[in-house]
Coordinates of C-alpha atoms in Angstrom, one line a residue:
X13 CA 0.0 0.0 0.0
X14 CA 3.4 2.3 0.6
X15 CA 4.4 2.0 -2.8
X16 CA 0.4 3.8 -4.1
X17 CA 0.5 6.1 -1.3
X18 CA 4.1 6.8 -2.4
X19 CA 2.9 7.6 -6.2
X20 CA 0.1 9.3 -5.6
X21 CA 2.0 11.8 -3.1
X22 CA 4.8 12.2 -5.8
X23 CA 2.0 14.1 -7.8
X24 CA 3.1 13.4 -11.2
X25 CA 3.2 9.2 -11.7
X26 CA 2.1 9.1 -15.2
X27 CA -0.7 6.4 -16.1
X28 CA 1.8 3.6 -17.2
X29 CA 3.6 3.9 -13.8
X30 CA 0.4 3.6 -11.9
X31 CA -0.6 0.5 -14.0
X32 CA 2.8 -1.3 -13.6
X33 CA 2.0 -0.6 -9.0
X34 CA 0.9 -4.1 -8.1
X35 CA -1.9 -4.2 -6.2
X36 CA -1.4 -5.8 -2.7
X37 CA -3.6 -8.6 -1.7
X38 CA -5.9 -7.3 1.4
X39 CA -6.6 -3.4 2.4
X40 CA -7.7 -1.7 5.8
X41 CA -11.6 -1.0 5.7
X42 CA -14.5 -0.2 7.8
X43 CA -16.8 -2.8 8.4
X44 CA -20.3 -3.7 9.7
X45 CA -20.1 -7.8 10.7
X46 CA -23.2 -10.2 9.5
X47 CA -22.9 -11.8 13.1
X48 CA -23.7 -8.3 14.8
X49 CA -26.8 -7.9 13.1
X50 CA -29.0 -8.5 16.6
X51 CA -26.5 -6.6 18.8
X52 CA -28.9 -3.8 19.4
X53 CA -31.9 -5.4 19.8
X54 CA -34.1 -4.0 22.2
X55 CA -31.9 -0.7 22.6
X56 CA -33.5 2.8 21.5
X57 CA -32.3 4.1 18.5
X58 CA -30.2 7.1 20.1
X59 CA -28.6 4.9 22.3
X60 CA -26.9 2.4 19.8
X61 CA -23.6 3.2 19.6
X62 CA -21.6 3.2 16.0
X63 CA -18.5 2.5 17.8
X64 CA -18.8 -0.9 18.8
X65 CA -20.4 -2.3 15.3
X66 CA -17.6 -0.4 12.8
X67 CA -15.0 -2.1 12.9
X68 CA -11.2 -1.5 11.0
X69 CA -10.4 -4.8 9.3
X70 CA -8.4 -6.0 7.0
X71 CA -10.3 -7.6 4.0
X72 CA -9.1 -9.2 0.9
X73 CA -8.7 -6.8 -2.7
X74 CA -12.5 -8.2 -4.7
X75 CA -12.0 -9.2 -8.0
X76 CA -12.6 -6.9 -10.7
X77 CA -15.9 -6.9 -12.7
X78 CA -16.0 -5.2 -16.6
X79 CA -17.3 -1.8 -15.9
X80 CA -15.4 -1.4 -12.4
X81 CA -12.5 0.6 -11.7
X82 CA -10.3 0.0 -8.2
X83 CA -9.6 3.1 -7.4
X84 CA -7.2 4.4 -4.0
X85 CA -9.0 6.2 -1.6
X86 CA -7.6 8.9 -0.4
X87 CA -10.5 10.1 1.7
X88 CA -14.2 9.5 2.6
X89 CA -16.5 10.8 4.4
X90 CA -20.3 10.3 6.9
X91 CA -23.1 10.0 5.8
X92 CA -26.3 9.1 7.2
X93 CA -26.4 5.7 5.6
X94 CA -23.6 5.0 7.1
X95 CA -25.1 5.8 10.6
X96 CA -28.1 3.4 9.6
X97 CA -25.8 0.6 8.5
X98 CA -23.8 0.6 11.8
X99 CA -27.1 0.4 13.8
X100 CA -28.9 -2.0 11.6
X101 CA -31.6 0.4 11.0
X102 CA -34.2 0.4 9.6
X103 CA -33.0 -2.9 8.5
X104 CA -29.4 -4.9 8.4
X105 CA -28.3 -4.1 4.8
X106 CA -27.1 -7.8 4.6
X107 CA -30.5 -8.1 3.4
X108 CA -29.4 -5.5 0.8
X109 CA -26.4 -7.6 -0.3
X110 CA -27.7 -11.1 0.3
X111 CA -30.6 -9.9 -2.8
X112 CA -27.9 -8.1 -5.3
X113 CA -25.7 -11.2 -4.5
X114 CA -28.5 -13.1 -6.4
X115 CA -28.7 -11.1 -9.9
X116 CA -25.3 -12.4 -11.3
X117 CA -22.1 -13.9 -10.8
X118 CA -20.1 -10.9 -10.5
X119 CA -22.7 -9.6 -7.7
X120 CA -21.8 -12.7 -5.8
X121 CA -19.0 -10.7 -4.9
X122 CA -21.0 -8.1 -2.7
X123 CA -23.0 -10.8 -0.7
X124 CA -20.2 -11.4 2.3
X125 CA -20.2 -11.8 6.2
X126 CA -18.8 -7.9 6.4
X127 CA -19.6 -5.4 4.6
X128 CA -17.5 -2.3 3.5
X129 CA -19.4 0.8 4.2
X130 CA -18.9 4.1 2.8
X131 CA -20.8 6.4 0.3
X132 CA -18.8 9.0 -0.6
X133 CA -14.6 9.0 -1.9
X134 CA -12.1 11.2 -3.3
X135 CA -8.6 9.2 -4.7
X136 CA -7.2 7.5 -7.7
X137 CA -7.6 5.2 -10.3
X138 CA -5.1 2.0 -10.1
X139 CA -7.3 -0.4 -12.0
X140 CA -10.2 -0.6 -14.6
X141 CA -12.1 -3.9 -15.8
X142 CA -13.3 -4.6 -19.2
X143 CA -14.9 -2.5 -21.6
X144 CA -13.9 0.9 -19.8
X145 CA -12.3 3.2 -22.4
X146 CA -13.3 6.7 -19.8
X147 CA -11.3 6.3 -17.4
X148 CA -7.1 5.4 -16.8
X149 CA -4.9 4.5 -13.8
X150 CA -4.0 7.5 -12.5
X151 CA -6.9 9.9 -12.7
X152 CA -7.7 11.9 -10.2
X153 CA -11.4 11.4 -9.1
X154 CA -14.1 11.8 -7.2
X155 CA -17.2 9.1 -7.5
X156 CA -21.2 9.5 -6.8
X157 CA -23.0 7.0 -5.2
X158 CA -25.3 5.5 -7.8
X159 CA -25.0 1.8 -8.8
X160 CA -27.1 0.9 -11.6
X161 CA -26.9 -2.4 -14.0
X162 CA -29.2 -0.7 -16.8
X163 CA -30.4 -3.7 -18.6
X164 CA -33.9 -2.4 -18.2
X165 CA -35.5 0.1 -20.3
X166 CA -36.7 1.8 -17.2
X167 CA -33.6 3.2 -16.2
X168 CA -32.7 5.0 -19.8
X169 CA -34.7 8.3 -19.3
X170 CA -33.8 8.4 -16.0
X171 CA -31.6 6.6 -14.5
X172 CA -32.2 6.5 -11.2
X173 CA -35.2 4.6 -12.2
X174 CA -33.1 1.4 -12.6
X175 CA -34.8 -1.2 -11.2
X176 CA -31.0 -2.6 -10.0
X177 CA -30.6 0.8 -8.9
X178 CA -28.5 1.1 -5.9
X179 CA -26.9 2.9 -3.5
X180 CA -22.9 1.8 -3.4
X181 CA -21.5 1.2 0.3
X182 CA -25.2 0.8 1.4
X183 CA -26.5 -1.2 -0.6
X184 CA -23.5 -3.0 -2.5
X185 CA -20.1 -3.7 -0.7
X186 CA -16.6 -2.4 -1.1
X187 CA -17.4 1.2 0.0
X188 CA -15.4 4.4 0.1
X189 CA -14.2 3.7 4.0
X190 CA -11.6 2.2 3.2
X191 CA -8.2 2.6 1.4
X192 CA -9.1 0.7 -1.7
X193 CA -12.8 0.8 -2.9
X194 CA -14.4 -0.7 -6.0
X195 CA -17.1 1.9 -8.1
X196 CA -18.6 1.0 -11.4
X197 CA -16.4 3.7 -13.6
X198 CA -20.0 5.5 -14.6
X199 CA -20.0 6.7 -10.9
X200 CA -16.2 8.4 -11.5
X201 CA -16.1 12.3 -11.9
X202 CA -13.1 14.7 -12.2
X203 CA -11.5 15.7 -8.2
X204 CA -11.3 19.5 -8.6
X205 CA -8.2 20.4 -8.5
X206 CA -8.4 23.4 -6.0
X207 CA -9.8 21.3 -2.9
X208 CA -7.8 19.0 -0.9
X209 CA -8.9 15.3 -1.2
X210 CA -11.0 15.0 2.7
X211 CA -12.8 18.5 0.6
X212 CA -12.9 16.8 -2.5
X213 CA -14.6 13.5 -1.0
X214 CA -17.1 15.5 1.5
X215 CA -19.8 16.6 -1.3
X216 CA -20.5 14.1 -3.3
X217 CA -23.8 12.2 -1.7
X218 CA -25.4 15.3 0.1
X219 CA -24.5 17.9 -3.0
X220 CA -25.9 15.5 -5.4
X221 CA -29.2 14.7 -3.6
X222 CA -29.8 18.5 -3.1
X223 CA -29.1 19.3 -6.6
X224 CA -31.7 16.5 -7.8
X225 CA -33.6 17.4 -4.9
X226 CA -33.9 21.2 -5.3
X227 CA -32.7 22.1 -8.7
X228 CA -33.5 19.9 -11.1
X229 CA -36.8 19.2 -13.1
X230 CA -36.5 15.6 -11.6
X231 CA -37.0 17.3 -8.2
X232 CA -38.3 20.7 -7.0
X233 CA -37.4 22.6 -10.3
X234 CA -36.3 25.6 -8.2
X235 CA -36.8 29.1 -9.9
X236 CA -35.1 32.3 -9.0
X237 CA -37.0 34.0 -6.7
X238 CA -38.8 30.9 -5.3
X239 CA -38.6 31.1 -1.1
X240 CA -37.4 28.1 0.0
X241 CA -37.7 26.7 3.6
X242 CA -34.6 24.4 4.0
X243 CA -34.9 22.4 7.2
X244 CA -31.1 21.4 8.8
X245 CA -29.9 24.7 6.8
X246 CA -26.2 24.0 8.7
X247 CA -26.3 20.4 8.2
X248 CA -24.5 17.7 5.8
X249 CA -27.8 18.1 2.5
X250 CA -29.1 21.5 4.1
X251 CA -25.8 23.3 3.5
X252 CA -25.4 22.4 -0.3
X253 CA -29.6 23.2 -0.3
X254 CA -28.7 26.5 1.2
X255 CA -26.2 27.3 -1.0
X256 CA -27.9 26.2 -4.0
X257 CA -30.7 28.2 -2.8
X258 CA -28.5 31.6 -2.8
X259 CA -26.6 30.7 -6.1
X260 CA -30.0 30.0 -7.5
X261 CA -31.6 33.4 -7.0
X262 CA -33.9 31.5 -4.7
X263 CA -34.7 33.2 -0.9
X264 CA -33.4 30.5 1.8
X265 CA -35.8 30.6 4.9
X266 CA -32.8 28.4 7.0
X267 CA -34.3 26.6 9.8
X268 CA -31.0 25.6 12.3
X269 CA -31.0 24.4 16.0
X270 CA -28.3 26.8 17.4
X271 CA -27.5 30.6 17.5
X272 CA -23.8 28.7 16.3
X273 CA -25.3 27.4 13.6
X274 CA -27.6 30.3 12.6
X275 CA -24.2 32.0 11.8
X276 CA -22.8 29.3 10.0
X277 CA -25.8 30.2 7.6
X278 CA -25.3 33.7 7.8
X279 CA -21.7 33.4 6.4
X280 CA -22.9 31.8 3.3
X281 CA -25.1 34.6 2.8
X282 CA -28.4 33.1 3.7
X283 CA -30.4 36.4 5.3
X284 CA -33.6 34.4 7.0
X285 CA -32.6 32.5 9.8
X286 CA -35.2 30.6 12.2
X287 CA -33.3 29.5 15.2
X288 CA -35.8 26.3 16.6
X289 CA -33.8 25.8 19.9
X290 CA -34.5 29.9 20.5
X291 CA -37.9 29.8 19.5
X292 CA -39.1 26.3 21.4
X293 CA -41.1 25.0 18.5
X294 CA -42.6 21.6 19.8
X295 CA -44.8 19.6 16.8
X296 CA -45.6 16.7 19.0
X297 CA -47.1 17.0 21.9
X298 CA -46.2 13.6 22.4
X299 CA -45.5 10.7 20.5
X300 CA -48.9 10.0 19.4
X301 CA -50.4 13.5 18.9
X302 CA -48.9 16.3 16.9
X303 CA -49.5 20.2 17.8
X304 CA -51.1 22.3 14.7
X305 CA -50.9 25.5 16.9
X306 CA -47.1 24.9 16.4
X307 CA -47.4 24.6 12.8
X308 CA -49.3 27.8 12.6
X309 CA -46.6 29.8 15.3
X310 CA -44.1 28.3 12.4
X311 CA -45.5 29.4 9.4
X312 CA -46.0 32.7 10.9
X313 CA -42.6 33.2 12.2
X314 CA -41.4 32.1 8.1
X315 CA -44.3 34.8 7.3
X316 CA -43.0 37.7 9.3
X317 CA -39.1 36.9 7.4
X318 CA -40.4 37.0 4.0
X319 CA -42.7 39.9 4.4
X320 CA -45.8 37.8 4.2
X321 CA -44.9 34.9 2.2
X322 CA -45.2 31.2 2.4
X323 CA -42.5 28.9 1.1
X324 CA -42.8 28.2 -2.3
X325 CA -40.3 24.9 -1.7
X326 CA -40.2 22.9 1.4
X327 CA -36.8 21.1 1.4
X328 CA -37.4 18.2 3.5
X329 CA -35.5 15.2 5.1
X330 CA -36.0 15.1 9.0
X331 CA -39.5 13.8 8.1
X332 CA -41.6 12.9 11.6
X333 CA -41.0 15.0 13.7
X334 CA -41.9 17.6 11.2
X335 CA -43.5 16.7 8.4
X336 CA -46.7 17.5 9.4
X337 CA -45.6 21.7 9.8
X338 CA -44.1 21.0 6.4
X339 CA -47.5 20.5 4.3
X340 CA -48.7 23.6 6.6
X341 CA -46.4 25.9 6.1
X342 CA -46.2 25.2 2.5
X343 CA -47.9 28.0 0.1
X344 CA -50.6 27.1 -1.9
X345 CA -49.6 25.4 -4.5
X346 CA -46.2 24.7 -3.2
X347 CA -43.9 21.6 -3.1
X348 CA -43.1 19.4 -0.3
X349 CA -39.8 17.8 -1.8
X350 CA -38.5 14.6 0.5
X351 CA -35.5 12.6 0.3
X352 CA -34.9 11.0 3.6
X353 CA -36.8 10.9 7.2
X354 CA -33.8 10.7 9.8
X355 CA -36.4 11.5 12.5
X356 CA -38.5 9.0 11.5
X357 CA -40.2 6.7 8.7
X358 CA -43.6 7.1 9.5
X359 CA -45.1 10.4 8.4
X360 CA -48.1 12.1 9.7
X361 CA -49.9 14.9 8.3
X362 CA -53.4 17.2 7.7
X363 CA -54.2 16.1 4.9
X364 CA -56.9 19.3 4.6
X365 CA -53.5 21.5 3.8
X366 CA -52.5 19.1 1.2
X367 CA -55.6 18.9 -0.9
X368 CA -57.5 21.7 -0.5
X369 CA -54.4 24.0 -1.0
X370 CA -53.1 22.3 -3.9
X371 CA -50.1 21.6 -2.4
X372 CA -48.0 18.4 -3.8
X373 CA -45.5 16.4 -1.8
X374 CA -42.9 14.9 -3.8
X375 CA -39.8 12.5 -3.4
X376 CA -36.7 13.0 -4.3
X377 CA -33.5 9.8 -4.1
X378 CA -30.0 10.5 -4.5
X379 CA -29.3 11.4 -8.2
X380 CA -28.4 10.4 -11.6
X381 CA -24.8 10.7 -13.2
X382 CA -25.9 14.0 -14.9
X383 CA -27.3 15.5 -12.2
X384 CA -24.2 14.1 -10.1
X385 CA -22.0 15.3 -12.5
X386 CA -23.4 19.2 -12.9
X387 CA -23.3 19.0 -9.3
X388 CA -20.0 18.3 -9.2
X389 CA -19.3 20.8 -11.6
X390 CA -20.3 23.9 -9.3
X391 CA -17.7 22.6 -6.7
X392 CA -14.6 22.8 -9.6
X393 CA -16.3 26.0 -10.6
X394 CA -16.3 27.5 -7.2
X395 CA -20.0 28.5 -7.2
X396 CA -20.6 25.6 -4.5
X397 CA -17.9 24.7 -1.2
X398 CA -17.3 21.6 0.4
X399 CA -18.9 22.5 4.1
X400 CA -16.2 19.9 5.6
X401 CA -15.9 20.8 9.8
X402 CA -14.1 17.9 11.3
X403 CA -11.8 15.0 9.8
X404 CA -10.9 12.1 11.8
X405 CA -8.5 9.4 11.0
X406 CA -10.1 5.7 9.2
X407 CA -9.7 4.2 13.0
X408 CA -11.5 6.6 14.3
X409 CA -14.7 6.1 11.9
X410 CA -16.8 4.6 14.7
X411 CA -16.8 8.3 16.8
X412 CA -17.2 10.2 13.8
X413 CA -20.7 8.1 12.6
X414 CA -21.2 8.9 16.2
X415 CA -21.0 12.3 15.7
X416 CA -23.5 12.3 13.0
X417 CA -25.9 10.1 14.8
X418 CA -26.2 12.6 17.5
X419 CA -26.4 15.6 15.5
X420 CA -23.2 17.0 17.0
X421 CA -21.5 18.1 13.3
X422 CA -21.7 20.9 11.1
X423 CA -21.9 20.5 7.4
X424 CA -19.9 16.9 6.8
X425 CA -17.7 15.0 8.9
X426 CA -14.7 13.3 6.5
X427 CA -12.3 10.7 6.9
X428 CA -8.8 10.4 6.0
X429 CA -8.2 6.5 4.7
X430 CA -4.8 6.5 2.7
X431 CA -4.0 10.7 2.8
X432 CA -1.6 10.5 6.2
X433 CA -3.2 14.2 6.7
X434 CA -5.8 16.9 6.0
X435 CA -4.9 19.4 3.2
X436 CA -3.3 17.3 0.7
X437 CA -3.7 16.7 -3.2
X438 CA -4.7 20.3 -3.8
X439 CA -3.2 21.0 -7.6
X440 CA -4.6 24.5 -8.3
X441 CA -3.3 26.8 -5.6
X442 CA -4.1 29.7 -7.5
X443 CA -8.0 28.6 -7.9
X444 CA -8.1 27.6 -4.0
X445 CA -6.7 31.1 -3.0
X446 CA -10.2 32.4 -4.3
X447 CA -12.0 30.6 -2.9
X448 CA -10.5 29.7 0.7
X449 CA -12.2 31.8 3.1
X450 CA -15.5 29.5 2.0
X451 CA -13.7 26.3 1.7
X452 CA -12.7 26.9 5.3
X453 CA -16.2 28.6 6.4
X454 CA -17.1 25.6 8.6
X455 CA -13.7 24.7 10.1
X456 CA -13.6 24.9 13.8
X457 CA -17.2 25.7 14.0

């Protein structure tokens, strides 16, 4: 593993000279373990503990399949799937691998006592299978999350669509937590060259799923001038919503949980700010019963910001706990857009708001290579930072999912796998100099 490290630090190992680097036999990688699966039973949710199911193992190099590329990962980072895998919520994704294990015999690969975890990756090509004419050993890359087989003809308009469509270090094995990680070479896009690689590896799952989410006419079709009510405005996906939001011409109503984070979103420009933990918003009277005199406080606090007006765009992915003040406070007319529930699966709502208002709730899941890829794009172009706050170290991936499970980050939590330190692989100083007070906006926060 030295002698990659070695030629990818060197900064100039041409193509042939990372295709002559023989690959070593086994790599260090974050793993979930098959015989785990029950660990937590019977604990609540917030109690289940990410540091004692991820473990750091050392796991053999997969074979691989035409399509693939093995790329070295330089960095990863958290996402919430990761959280969800490590607490076998809301089911073991063994169940995931054990079905895609099933469709071929390359897939058999993926269906294992561990899995490899790991959504997101920034590092470089070593190996590509058959058929890939894209991509050579040595590029620089970044990869989206997407894993499709596109056999169907469902998948061809859009492909997230795919019937085999799914979500790689979730749903398939050989994740980005690791220092070696297998993609399907139609996931690879071009690292930009002014970000370090823990930056470079931060955005890709929550910037895509905005972008699909908010922007594009697969999601929310956002319009300049639209006001937009982006729940978790500090967060890993409300950050990128936020900014896309601004860079849009849209009007972010930011909805945080801190007067700290409040001015995280300040600093990116965003001028309507709800802080819940100052103004006490409680939807649920308890579990059972939900409080519509909160939803009506809400929507007039988001009333009195805007100068009277209701969110056009309700960007949402907490779900339970506040769905139900999300059709309210929704104008009429007006777009509920959902791509997750991390408070909870099982939403309730008035449906009265819905119908009689016009209002439509739509769903929104991760995002095809287009949309990844224009994402992508406004990060090289410097219209869209990384919102990277904390790095740990690979053996310390347990306290970082931690971290996100609790809600104690900022923006996204990375992880250094292969990089021996933060702030390397940066190529274009010049570019970075531009642009570094935002790079930076949510260090030390």
């Amino acid at each position: 593993m030295q002698n990659i490290l070695d030629a990818i630090m060197a900064g100039d190992t041409s193509s042939e000279e990372f295709a002559a680097i023989d690959i070593p036999e086994s790599y260090r990688a974050i793993t979930v373990h098959k015989e785990d699966e029950t660990m937590f039973e019977g604990i609540a949710t917030k109690e289940k503990d990410p540091r004692k199911s991820l473990h750091l193992d050392e796991v053999p190099v997969p074979e691989l399949a035409p399509g693939e590329a093995l790329v070295a990962v330089m960095a990863s980072a958290i996402n919430y799937n990761t959280v969800w895998t490590s607490i076998f919520e809301p089911v073991s994704t063994f169940r995931f691998l054990e079905r895609y294990g099933r469709l071929s015999e390359y897939t058999k690969r993926h269906d294992l006592p561990y899995h490899v975890v790991g959504s997101d990756l920034a590092g470089v090509v070593l190996r590509t299978g058959p058929g890939v004419n894209a991509w050579k050993p040595g590029a620089e890359v970044v990869a989206h999350c997407l894993s499709v087989e596109l056999e169907s003809p469902d998948g061809h308009d859009d492909t997230m669509m795919d019937p085999e469509q799914r979500i790689w270090g979730f749903e398939t094995n050989f994740g980005g937590l690791a220092e070696l990680a297998i993609v399907k070479t139609n996931q690879l896009m071009p690292k930009p060259a002014h970000l370090s690689w823990e930056e470079a590896a931060s955005p890709g799952l929550v910037n895509s799923t905005a972008y699909r989410q908010l922007v594009s006419r697969n999601g929310a079709n956002m319009k300049q001038g639209d006001v937009v009510l982006v729940w978790g405005a500090s967060g890993g996906l409300g950050s990128y919503a936020t900014q896309m939001a601004l860079n849009g011409g849209a009007i972010p109503v930011c909805v945080v949980s801190s007067p700290e984070k409040a001015d995280i979103v300040r600093s990116m420009g965003a001028e309507l700010v709800i802080d819940r933990s100052a103004e006490g918003y409680k939807f649920w009277k308890d579990e059972r019963t939900q409080d519509p005199s909160e939803w009506k406080r809400f929507g007039k606090k988001i009333r009195e910001l805007t100068g009277g007006e209701d969110p056009d765009i309700v960007f949402e992915h907490p779900g339970r706990e506040t769905f139900g003040a999300s059709v309210y406070v929704a104008r009429k007319g007006g777009t509920i857009i959902t791509c997750a529930s991390t408070s909870g699966y099982m939403h309730e709502y008035d449906n009265r708001y819905l119908w009689m208002n016009l209002k439509q709730i739509k769903s929104s899941h991760f995002a095809n290579y287009r949309e990844a890829y224009e994402a992508n794009r406004l990060i090289d172009k410097g219209l869209i930072h990384p919102t990277v706050s904390k790095v740990y170290p690979l053996a310390e991936t347990g306290q970082a999912a931690l971290d996100v499970h609790h809600n104690k980050h900022q923006g996204k939590v990375g992880v250094l796998t292969l990089a021996p330190e933060e702030g390397l692989g940066v190529r274009d100083q010049e570019k970075r100099a531009k642009h570094l007070d935002a790079i930076n906006r949510f260090r030390g926060v």
